[in-house]
Amino acid sequence: MITGSEGIIVSHVIRLFVIKYPNYTIINLDALTYAGNLENLKDVEQQKNYHFVKGNILDAIFLDQIFQQQQITDVIHLAAESHVDRSILSPLDFVYTNIIGTVNLLNTAKKYWGGNKGQHLFYHISTDEVFGSLGDTGFFTETTAYDPRSPYSASKASSDHFVRAYHETYHLPAIVSNCSNNYGPNHFPEKLIPLFIHNIIEKKPLPVYGDGLYTRDWLYVKDHASAIDTIFHHGKVGETYNIGGFNEWKNIDLVKLLCALMDQKLGRTKGESEQLITYVKDRPGHDRRYAIDASKIKEQFGWEPSVTFEEGLSETIDWYLDNTEWLKHVTTGAYQQYYESMYSNRDI
Ligand code: NAD
Ligand code: DAU
């Protein structure tokens, strides 16, 4: 069972698993919140080894039925509330899904895998944000102490602790991985890269928070999916793995690169999209820098990113330009209200 399967990362994980492992039966469980979109997996929905189930991880009775009916052997858990800005507006939604939802899943796995734990795996997907914020140098390693600073990262940190606690206390076979910022096709346009691609297409302002010198380590989503595949099949129970791109960018430099690539692709004058850059009020508690040391999975399994940032970004922009209907669909209705509430009155 793979949870949260219609969001950006999971849709790529599911596609990879459905195609690469025809002998697995893959149950895709998703509540289809604003971030979930069945269009993301249209191309695999007819495959025999793929089954979509609509359901909420907050519903323990439903989870019990699914485990019983489908005889779930392994879980890759990605379902989550994932946007930091939304967590600042509404922390409790993150407590419910990310903490209570995860504990519901752990309880159900514990119940059904009771006497036979060696043959199962609960693989929990987490984030580098649990480690807090770095200064100008250094990296997060697997042993960096947790120091979450937003409601989102606090909820993810809590869920990681619960997964490890169930491993220690009940011997539930579990693995956790912590990944850096993903980007790629199918990304909901609330996060930096897809939001800015959308705004550049529409010639709308590009709202850069604060001084724009915040740093993130970007990884192409298909590379995160391949790391998850590697860890699921070769990772050691009880271990933690960091996943990242060794690819740090200050936000403003990334935005300028995006503008330049899009000007070329849209046939606009050089420098035209950069004119849209608008500095706006900062995110409260904004973490200054994230950077992952991903040497453990490289050394143990030979995993490393397969594309450069320029290649991945170019492919991503092409995907958005080729999928304008998808973009139109996800940016109507509730999105407009979200955008208004997040970005109006944000002038410095
Ligand atoms: P996303 O927001 O794009 O998608 C989340 C999915 O979870 C959606 O399909 C949504 O419908 C589903 N969902 C939400 N609440 C649910 C609930 N209560 N029950 C069932 N389904 C529910 O998320 P994403 O960016 O694909 O992230 C997936 C996971 O990876 C999350 O756990 C996130 O913390 C982690 N992660 C994300 C990134 C990133 O850069 N996006 C990086 C590292 C780790
Ligand atoms: O590091 C992994 C995390 O990356 C994941 O766990 C989260 O689920 C994912 O959302 C992401 O979190 P960030 O907060 O880093 O991503 P976001 O795209 O929201 O922001 C990236 C940077 O860009 C951050 O410094 C804030 C800034 N930003 C973001 C938006 C949406 C802006 O300057 N303007 C914006 O409008």
Coordinates of C-alpha atoms and ligand atoms in Angstrom, one line a residue:
M1 CA 0.0 0.0 0.0
I2 CA 1.3 3.4 -0.9
T3 CA -0.5 6.3 0.8
G4 CA -1.0 9.9 -0.4
S5 CA -0.5 8.6 -3.9
E6 CA -1.9 11.5 -5.9
G7 CA 0.5 14.2 -4.7
I8 CA 3.6 15.0 -6.6
I9 CA 6.1 12.5 -5.1
V10 CA 3.7 9.6 -4.7
S11 CA 2.4 9.8 -8.2
H12 CA 5.9 9.3 -9.4
V13 CA 6.6 6.5 -6.9
I14 CA 3.4 4.7 -7.9
R15 CA 4.2 5.0 -11.7
L16 CA 7.7 3.6 -11.1
F17 CA 6.4 0.7 -9.0
V18 CA 3.5 -0.2 -11.2
I19 CA 5.7 -0.4 -14.3
K20 CA 8.8 -1.9 -12.8
Y21 CA 7.1 -4.5 -10.6
P22 CA 4.2 -6.1 -12.5
N23 CA 4.1 -8.9 -9.9
Y24 CA 3.3 -6.5 -7.0
T25 CA -0.3 -5.6 -6.2
I26 CA -0.2 -1.9 -5.5
I27 CA -3.0 -0.3 -3.4
N28 CA -3.0 3.5 -3.8
L29 CA -4.7 5.0 -0.8
D30 CA -5.5 8.7 -1.0
A31 CA -8.1 11.1 0.5
L32 CA -7.9 13.3 -2.5
T33 CA -7.5 16.6 -0.6
Y34 CA -6.8 19.8 -2.5
A35 CA -3.3 18.4 -3.2
G36 CA -4.5 15.0 -4.6
N37 CA -5.5 14.8 -8.2
L38 CA -6.5 11.6 -10.0
E39 CA -5.3 13.1 -13.3
N40 CA -1.7 12.6 -12.0
L41 CA -2.0 8.8 -12.5
K42 CA -4.3 8.6 -15.5
D43 CA -1.7 6.8 -17.5
V44 CA -1.4 3.8 -15.1
E45 CA -5.0 3.5 -13.9
Q46 CA -5.8 0.6 -16.3
Q47 CA -2.8 -1.5 -15.2
K48 CA -3.8 -4.8 -13.6
N49 CA -1.5 -4.5 -10.6
Y50 CA -2.8 -1.0 -9.7
H51 CA -5.8 -0.3 -7.5
F52 CA -6.9 3.1 -6.3
V53 CA -8.8 3.4 -3.0
K54 CA -10.2 6.7 -1.8
G55 CA -9.9 7.0 2.0
N56 CA -8.6 9.0 4.8
I57 CA -5.8 7.8 7.1
L58 CA -7.7 9.5 10.0
D59 CA -10.3 6.8 9.6
A60 CA -9.0 3.9 11.7
I61 CA -12.0 1.6 10.9
F62 CA -11.5 2.1 7.2
L63 CA -7.7 1.4 7.5
D64 CA -8.6 -1.8 9.4
Q65 CA -10.9 -2.9 6.6
I66 CA -8.3 -2.2 3.9
F67 CA -5.6 -4.2 5.7
Q68 CA -7.9 -7.1 6.2
Q69 CA -9.5 -7.2 2.7
Q70 CA -6.3 -6.5 0.8
Q71 CA -3.9 -8.3 3.1
I72 CA -1.4 -5.4 3.1
T73 CA 2.2 -6.7 3.4
D74 CA 4.1 -3.4 3.2
V75 CA 3.4 0.3 3.5
I76 CA 5.2 3.2 1.9
H77 CA 3.7 6.1 3.8
L78 CA 3.6 9.5 2.1
A79 CA 0.1 10.9 2.7
A80 CA 0.6 14.2 4.5
E81 CA -0.3 17.9 4.7
S82 CA 2.9 19.1 3.1
H83 CA 2.9 22.9 2.7
V84 CA 4.7 25.0 5.3
D85 CA 2.6 28.2 4.6
R86 CA -0.6 26.3 5.1
S87 CA 0.7 24.9 8.3
I88 CA 1.2 28.5 9.6
L89 CA -2.4 29.2 8.8
S90 CA -3.9 26.0 10.1
P91 CA -1.6 23.9 12.3
L92 CA -4.2 21.5 13.5
D93 CA -4.8 20.0 10.0
F94 CA -1.1 19.0 10.2
V95 CA -1.5 17.5 13.7
Y96 CA -4.4 15.4 12.5
T97 CA -3.1 14.0 9.2
N98 CA 0.6 13.9 9.9
I99 CA 0.6 12.8 13.5
I100 CA -2.7 11.1 14.2
G101 CA -3.0 9.7 10.7
T102 CA 0.5 8.2 10.9
V103 CA -0.2 6.6 14.3
N104 CA -3.5 5.1 12.9
L105 CA -1.5 3.5 10.2
L106 CA 1.2 2.2 12.6
N107 CA -1.5 0.7 14.9
T108 CA -3.2 -1.0 12.0
A109 CA 0.1 -2.4 10.7
K110 CA 1.0 -3.6 14.2
K111 CA -2.3 -5.4 14.6
Y112 CA -2.1 -7.2 11.2
W113 CA 1.6 -7.9 11.1
G114 CA 1.6 -9.0 14.8
G115 CA 3.1 -12.5 14.7
N116 CA 4.9 -12.3 11.4
K117 CA 6.8 -9.0 11.4
G118 CA 10.0 -10.1 9.6
Q119 CA 8.2 -10.3 6.3
H120 CA 6.8 -6.7 6.3
L121 CA 8.0 -3.2 6.1
F122 CA 6.6 0.2 7.2
Y123 CA 8.6 2.8 5.2
H124 CA 7.9 6.3 6.3
I125 CA 8.8 9.2 4.0
S126 CA 9.9 12.3 5.8
T127 CA 11.6 15.6 5.2
D128 CA 14.9 17.4 5.9
E129 CA 12.9 20.2 7.6
V130 CA 12.8 18.2 10.8
F131 CA 16.5 19.1 11.3
G132 CA 15.7 22.8 11.5
S133 CA 17.8 25.5 9.9
L134 CA 21.6 25.5 8.9
G135 CA 24.0 28.4 9.0
D136 CA 26.2 29.2 6.0
T137 CA 28.0 25.9 6.1
G138 CA 27.5 22.3 7.1
F139 CA 25.0 19.6 6.1
F140 CA 22.2 17.6 7.8
T141 CA 23.3 14.0 8.3
E142 CA 21.3 11.0 9.6
T143 CA 22.4 11.8 13.1
T144 CA 21.7 15.5 13.2
A145 CA 19.4 16.3 16.2
Y146 CA 15.8 17.2 15.3
D147 CA 15.0 20.9 15.7
P148 CA 11.7 21.5 13.8
R149 CA 10.6 25.1 13.6
S150 CA 7.4 25.3 11.7
P151 CA 4.1 23.6 12.5
Y152 CA 4.6 21.4 9.4
S153 CA 8.1 20.3 10.4
A154 CA 7.0 19.8 14.0
S155 CA 4.2 17.5 12.8
K156 CA 6.6 15.5 10.5
A157 CA 9.2 15.3 13.3
S158 CA 6.5 13.9 15.6
S159 CA 5.4 11.3 13.1
D160 CA 9.1 10.2 12.6
H161 CA 9.4 9.8 16.4
F162 CA 6.3 7.7 16.5
V163 CA 7.6 5.4 13.7
R164 CA 10.9 4.9 15.5
A165 CA 9.0 4.4 18.8
Y166 CA 6.9 1.6 17.2
H167 CA 10.0 0.0 15.9
E168 CA 11.7 0.1 19.3
T169 CA 8.7 -0.8 21.4
Y170 CA 6.7 -3.2 19.3
H171 CA 9.5 -4.3 16.9
L172 CA 7.5 -3.0 14.0
P173 CA 9.9 -3.3 11.0
A174 CA 10.3 0.3 10.0
I175 CA 12.6 2.6 7.9
V176 CA 12.5 6.4 7.7
S177 CA 14.0 8.6 5.0
N178 CA 14.4 12.4 5.1
C179 CA 14.5 14.2 1.7
S180 CA 15.2 17.7 0.6
N181 CA 13.0 19.9 -1.7
N182 CA 11.4 18.1 -4.6
Y183 CA 10.4 19.6 -7.9
G184 CA 9.1 18.2 -11.2
P185 CA 5.9 17.5 -13.2
N186 CA 2.5 17.3 -11.4
H187 CA 3.6 19.7 -8.6
F188 CA 0.7 21.6 -7.1
P189 CA 1.3 25.4 -7.8
E190 CA 1.5 26.4 -4.1
K191 CA 5.2 25.6 -3.8
L192 CA 7.9 27.9 -5.1
I193 CA 8.8 26.3 -8.5
P194 CA 5.3 25.4 -9.8
L195 CA 3.8 28.6 -8.5
F196 CA 6.4 30.7 -10.2
I197 CA 6.1 28.8 -13.5
H198 CA 2.4 29.4 -13.4
N199 CA 2.8 33.1 -12.6
I200 CA 5.4 33.6 -15.3
I201 CA 3.0 32.0 -17.9
E202 CA 0.3 34.4 -16.6
K203 CA 2.7 37.4 -16.4
K204 CA 1.8 37.8 -12.7
P205 CA 4.1 39.0 -9.9
L206 CA 6.7 36.5 -8.6
P207 CA 6.4 36.9 -4.7
V208 CA 9.9 36.3 -3.3
Y209 CA 9.8 36.1 0.5
G210 CA 12.1 38.3 2.5
D211 CA 15.5 39.0 1.1
G212 CA 15.4 36.0 -1.3
L213 CA 18.6 34.6 0.1
Y214 CA 17.1 31.5 1.7
T215 CA 18.7 28.3 0.5
R216 CA 17.2 25.0 -0.5
D217 CA 18.7 21.8 -1.8
W218 CA 16.6 20.7 -4.9
L219 CA 16.0 17.2 -6.1
Y220 CA 14.1 16.1 -9.2
V221 CA 11.1 14.1 -8.1
K222 CA 11.8 11.1 -10.3
D223 CA 15.2 10.9 -8.5
H224 CA 13.4 10.9 -5.1
A225 CA 11.2 8.1 -6.5
S226 CA 14.2 6.0 -7.5
A227 CA 15.8 6.6 -4.0
I228 CA 12.5 5.4 -2.4
D229 CA 12.6 2.3 -4.7
T230 CA 16.2 1.6 -3.6
I231 CA 15.6 2.0 0.1
F232 CA 12.4 0.0 0.0
H233 CA 14.2 -2.9 -1.5
H234 CA 17.7 -2.7 0.1
G235 CA 17.3 -0.5 3.2
K236 CA 17.9 -2.0 6.6
V237 CA 15.1 -2.2 9.1
G238 CA 15.5 0.4 11.9
E239 CA 17.7 2.6 9.8
T240 CA 17.3 6.2 8.6
Y241 CA 18.5 7.5 5.2
N242 CA 18.9 11.1 4.0
I243 CA 18.1 11.8 0.4
G244 CA 19.2 15.0 -1.4
G245 CA 20.6 16.4 -4.6
F246 CA 23.8 18.1 -3.4
N247 CA 22.2 21.0 -5.3
E248 CA 21.9 24.1 -3.2
W249 CA 20.3 27.3 -4.6
K250 CA 19.5 30.6 -3.1
N251 CA 15.8 31.3 -3.9
I252 CA 16.6 34.5 -5.9
D253 CA 19.2 32.8 -8.1
L254 CA 16.8 29.9 -8.8
V255 CA 14.0 32.3 -9.7
K256 CA 16.3 34.2 -12.1
L257 CA 17.4 30.9 -13.7
L258 CA 13.7 29.9 -14.0
C259 CA 12.9 33.3 -15.6
A260 CA 15.7 33.0 -18.1
L261 CA 14.7 29.5 -19.2
M262 CA 11.0 30.5 -19.5
D263 CA 11.8 33.6 -21.5
Q264 CA 13.6 31.3 -24.0
K265 CA 10.9 28.7 -24.1
L266 CA 8.1 31.2 -24.4
G267 CA 9.9 33.3 -27.0
R268 CA 9.9 36.3 -24.8
T269 CA 12.6 39.1 -24.7
K270 CA 15.6 38.3 -22.5
G271 CA 15.0 39.7 -19.0
E272 CA 11.2 40.1 -19.5
S273 CA 10.1 37.6 -16.8
E274 CA 12.7 38.9 -14.2
Q275 CA 10.7 42.2 -14.2
L276 CA 7.9 40.2 -12.5
I277 CA 10.1 39.6 -9.4
T278 CA 8.5 41.3 -6.4
Y279 CA 10.0 41.1 -2.8
V280 CA 7.2 40.5 -0.3
K281 CA 6.8 40.1 3.4
D282 CA 8.7 37.1 4.8
R283 CA 7.3 33.7 5.9
P284 CA 7.2 33.7 9.7
G285 CA 9.9 31.5 11.2
H286 CA 11.5 31.0 7.8
D287 CA 14.3 28.5 7.9
R288 CA 17.4 30.0 6.4
R289 CA 19.2 27.1 4.8
Y290 CA 18.7 23.3 4.2
A291 CA 21.4 21.1 2.8
I292 CA 21.4 17.3 2.9
D293 CA 24.5 15.0 3.1
A294 CA 23.2 12.1 1.1
S295 CA 26.5 10.2 1.2
K296 CA 25.1 7.2 3.1
I297 CA 22.8 6.0 0.3
K298 CA 25.4 6.8 -2.2
E299 CA 28.0 4.7 -0.4
Q300 CA 25.7 1.8 0.6
F301 CA 23.6 1.5 -2.5
G302 CA 25.2 3.6 -5.2
W303 CA 22.2 5.9 -5.5
E304 CA 22.7 9.4 -6.8
P305 CA 20.6 11.9 -8.7
S306 CA 20.3 11.1 -12.5
V307 CA 19.8 14.6 -13.9
T308 CA 21.4 18.0 -13.4
F309 CA 19.2 20.8 -12.0
E310 CA 19.2 22.5 -15.4
E311 CA 18.0 19.3 -17.1
G312 CA 15.3 18.7 -14.5
L313 CA 14.1 22.2 -14.5
S314 CA 13.9 22.3 -18.2
E315 CA 11.9 19.1 -18.3
T316 CA 9.6 20.4 -15.6
I317 CA 8.9 23.7 -17.5
D318 CA 8.2 21.7 -20.7
W319 CA 5.8 19.5 -18.8
Y320 CA 3.8 22.6 -17.5
L321 CA 3.8 24.2 -21.0
D322 CA 2.5 20.9 -22.5
N323 CA -0.1 20.4 -19.7
T324 CA -1.9 23.8 -19.6
E325 CA -5.3 22.0 -19.1
W326 CA -3.9 20.3 -15.9
L327 CA -2.6 23.7 -14.7
K328 CA -5.9 25.4 -15.5
H329 CA -7.9 22.7 -13.7
V330 CA -5.9 23.0 -10.5
T331 CA -5.7 26.8 -10.4
T332 CA -9.5 27.5 -10.5
G333 CA -11.9 27.6 -7.6
A334 CA -10.4 27.1 -4.2
Y335 CA -6.9 27.8 -5.5
Q336 CA -7.9 31.4 -6.2
Q337 CA -9.2 31.9 -2.7
Y338 CA -6.0 30.3 -1.3
Y339 CA -3.8 32.6 -3.5
E340 CA -5.8 35.7 -2.4
S341 CA -5.5 34.9 1.3
M342 CA -1.8 34.1 1.1
Y343 CA -0.6 36.8 -1.2
S344 CA -2.8 39.9 -1.0
N345 CA -1.7 42.4 1.7
R346 CA 1.8 40.9 1.6
D347 CA 3.6 44.0 0.4
I348 CA 6.7 45.0 2.5
Ligands
NAD1 P1 1.5 16.6 -1.7 O1 0.9 17.6 -0.8 O2 1.7 16.9 -3.1 O3 0.5 15.3 -1.6 C1 0.0 14.8 -0.4 C2 -1.0 13.7 -0.8 O4 -1.5 13.2 0.5 C3 -2.2 14.2 -1.6 O5 -2.5 13.3 -2.6 C4 -3.4 14.2 -0.6 O6 -4.6 14.0 -1.2 C5 -3.0 13.1 0.4 N1 -3.5 13.2 1.7 C6 -3.4 14.4 2.5 N2 -4.1 14.1 3.7 C7 -4.5 12.8 3.6 C8 -5.2 12.0 4.6 N3 -5.6 12.5 5.8 N4 -5.5 10.7 4.2 C9 -5.1 10.2 3.0 N5 -4.5 11.0 2.1 C10 -4.2 12.3 2.4 O7 2.7 16.0 -0.9 P2 4.2 15.6 -1.5 O8 4.9 16.9 -1.7 O9 4.0 14.6 -2.6 O10 4.8 14.9 -0.2 C11 4.6 13.6 0.0 C12 5.4 13.2 1.3 O11 6.7 13.5 1.1 C13 4.9 14.0 2.5 O12 5.0 13.1 3.6 C14 6.0 15.1 2.7 O13 6.2 15.4 4.0 C15 7.2 14.3 2.1 N6 8.3 15.2 1.6 C16 7.9 16.1 0.6 C17 9.0 16.9 0.0 C18 8.7 17.9 -1.1 O14 9.6 18.7 -1.4 N7 7.5 17.9 -1.7 C19 10.3 16.7 0.4 C20 10.6 15.7 1.4 C21 9.5 15.0 1.9
DAU2 O1 12.8 20.5 2.4 C1 11.7 19.7 2.1 C2 10.4 20.4 2.1 O2 10.4 21.2 1.0 C3 9.2 19.5 2.1 O3 9.2 18.7 3.3 C4 7.9 20.3 2.0 O4 6.8 19.5 1.9 C5 8.0 21.2 0.8 O5 6.9 22.0 0.7 C6 9.3 22.0 0.8 O6 9.2 23.1 1.8 P1 9.7 24.6 1.6 O7 9.0 25.5 2.5 O8 11.2 24.6 1.5 O9 9.1 24.8 0.0 P2 8.4 26.0 -0.7 O10 8.3 25.6 -2.1 O11 7.1 26.4 0.0 O12 9.4 27.2 -0.5 C7 10.8 27.1 -1.0 C8 11.5 28.4 -0.7 O13 10.9 29.4 -1.5 C9 11.3 28.8 0.8 O14 12.5 29.5 1.2 C10 10.2 29.8 0.7 C11 10.3 30.5 -0.6 N1 9.1 30.9 -1.3 C12 8.0 30.1 -1.4 C13 6.8 30.5 -1.9 C14 5.7 29.5 -2.0 C15 9.0 32.3 -1.8 O15 9.9 33.0 -1.7 N2 7.8 32.6 -2.3 C16 6.7 31.8 -2.4 O16 5.7 32.2 -2.9

